[in-house]
Amino acid sequence: MKPHFEVADVLNRHLDQIEQLCANSWQARTLYALAACRTARLGGHVDRCDNPNCQALHMSYNSCRNRHCPKCQGHKREEWIRKREADLLNTPYFHVVFTLPQQLNGLALCKPEMLYALLFQTANSIIQSFAANHKFLGARTGMVAILHTWGQNLSLHPHLHCIVPGGGITTAGKWKQVQRNGKYLFPVKAMSKVFRARMMAALRKETHLQQSLARKLVQTPWVVYCKQPFAGPQQVIEYMGRYTHKVAISNHRIRTVDLNSMSFTAKDYRKGGQKHVISLSHQEFIRRLSLHILPKGFVRIRHYGILASSLKQKVRELVEQQIGKATIKERPPLKHRVCYTCSKGQLVTLITFDARGPPPLDLLAYLTQI
């Protein structure tokens, strides 16, 4: 169902203010792309259904294909899920979340690339260190890490979602499962302390950490959260799909867009996920949205350890010989350009046009006859 309001509705009302509301030109460029998505400004194309019983013509405007756009993620997410299904191991998986304290938000605004890269590196080092410890596992494991920078109210809230297999490869090349029959990963309190220590050490090495900030960081509890293992590999894929190509706010969350303000729904996790409505001025909404535009070229989904691209195929073959292959429900073929009229045929592009506009009516009439 198409949402009543979109992020672009707010952006298009204030195109002349976007540069003033953003911290840099890359953020402004991204917001301009989101505002122009699927409008005449990006040009478009005329398609025809290849179903002989339909052959309907459809005119569509081009998408911006920006990874921050709420309208351009559905197909990318489905493609990513299908590629990852082949990499799943027949073992329980855990969801671990590493959250940076709010005292580092200032650094996230000034040096986001440095801070987020350290977050990835530190989280991976902690998972690998605890896995290598014979007290917990005594093997090399891996993880898929996905960076999110937002809270439900669009405030800056950098955290890393990590999907970790419940086992690893020993030095002897054997698969070893985590304790309690795969129902327990690592102690989160110990992980939290190590997370704080290693992250602060990395920050001191990379940047000048003020003494007052360092004291606050030491006194602040650093949150590491580990959820119960998933029911099976299929559930892992579905769960990961919700996080991989998620953006700061979806269009379906926007309730109203008025002349000077807008509102959207948000969950309050301190009250059991209870929903409430947040109202903001257009300018404040744009400012908050710009906080979550990642630096140019920054990779927000990363694979580590035995799940890294250089190892995953060899590891999967080795593990499947020992514990079997993961059972995945077969999915129907992914159809991206299905005809909106008959829902059977595929759309074939006949002609493209630029921002000057669609082809004249006489050309469209000609296309219906050929």
PDB file of C-alpha atoms in Angstrom, residues 6-9 11-12 15 27-39 41-42 64-73 247 249 289 293:
ATOM      1  CA  GLU A   6       6.841  10.633   1.982  1.00  0.00           C
ATOM      2  CA  VAL A   7      10.192  11.950   3.150  1.00  0.00           C
ATOM      3  CA  ALA A   8      10.442  13.648  -0.236  1.00  0.00           C
ATOM      4  CA  ASP A   9       7.320  15.709   0.544  1.00  0.00           C
ATOM      5  CA  LEU A  11      12.456  17.808   1.328  1.00  0.00           C
ATOM      6  CA  ASN A  12      10.779  19.286  -1.746  1.00  0.00           C
ATOM      7  CA  LEU A  15      15.077  22.595  -1.430  1.00  0.00           C
ATOM      8  CA  GLN A  27      24.731  15.198   2.869  1.00  0.00           C
ATOM      9  CA  ALA A  28      23.040  17.902   0.803  1.00  0.00           C
ATOM     10  CA  ARG A  29      23.702  16.008  -2.425  1.00  0.00           C
ATOM     11  CA  THR A  30      22.132  12.889  -0.927  1.00  0.00           C
ATOM     12  CA  LEU A  31      19.019  14.734   0.230  1.00  0.00           C
ATOM     13  CA  TYR A  32      18.630  16.318  -3.203  1.00  0.00           C
ATOM     14  CA  ALA A  33      18.688  12.811  -4.679  1.00  0.00           C
ATOM     15  CA  LEU A  34      16.014  11.626  -2.240  1.00  0.00           C
ATOM     16  CA  ALA A  35      13.842  14.619  -3.105  1.00  0.00           C
ATOM     17  CA  ALA A  36      14.140  13.950  -6.845  1.00  0.00           C
ATOM     18  CA  CYS A  37      13.559  10.188  -6.640  1.00  0.00           C
ATOM     19  CA  ARG A  38      10.857   9.012  -9.059  1.00  0.00           C
ATOM     20  CA  THR A  39      10.108  12.502 -10.302  1.00  0.00           C
ATOM     21  CA  ARG A  41      13.808  15.646 -12.556  1.00  0.00           C
ATOM     22  CA  LEU A  42      15.527  12.274 -13.052  1.00  0.00           C
ATOM     23  CA  CYS A  64      17.639   7.730  -7.385  1.00  0.00           C
ATOM     24  CA  ARG A  65      19.021   4.321  -6.248  1.00  0.00           C
ATOM     25  CA  ASN A  66      20.552   5.974  -3.216  1.00  0.00           C
ATOM     26  CA  ARG A  67      21.143   3.659  -0.251  1.00  0.00           C
ATOM     27  CA  HIS A  68      19.558   6.223   2.088  1.00  0.00           C
ATOM     28  CA  CYS A  69      16.319   6.435   0.091  1.00  0.00           C
ATOM     29  CA  PRO A  70      13.225   4.804   1.645  1.00  0.00           C
ATOM     30  CA  LYS A  71      11.807   4.076  -1.832  1.00  0.00           C
ATOM     31  CA  CYS A  72      14.818   2.278  -3.319  1.00  0.00           C
ATOM     32  CA  GLN A  73      15.617  -0.526  -0.852  1.00  0.00           C
ATOM     33  CA  VAL A 247      16.986   3.429   6.368  1.00  0.00           C
ATOM     34  CA  ILE A 249      12.840   6.362   8.551  1.00  0.00           C
ATOM     35  CA  LEU A 289      17.685  13.042   8.708  1.00  0.00           C
ATOM     36  CA  ILE A 293      23.834   9.999   5.838  1.00  0.00           C
TER      37      ILE A 293
END
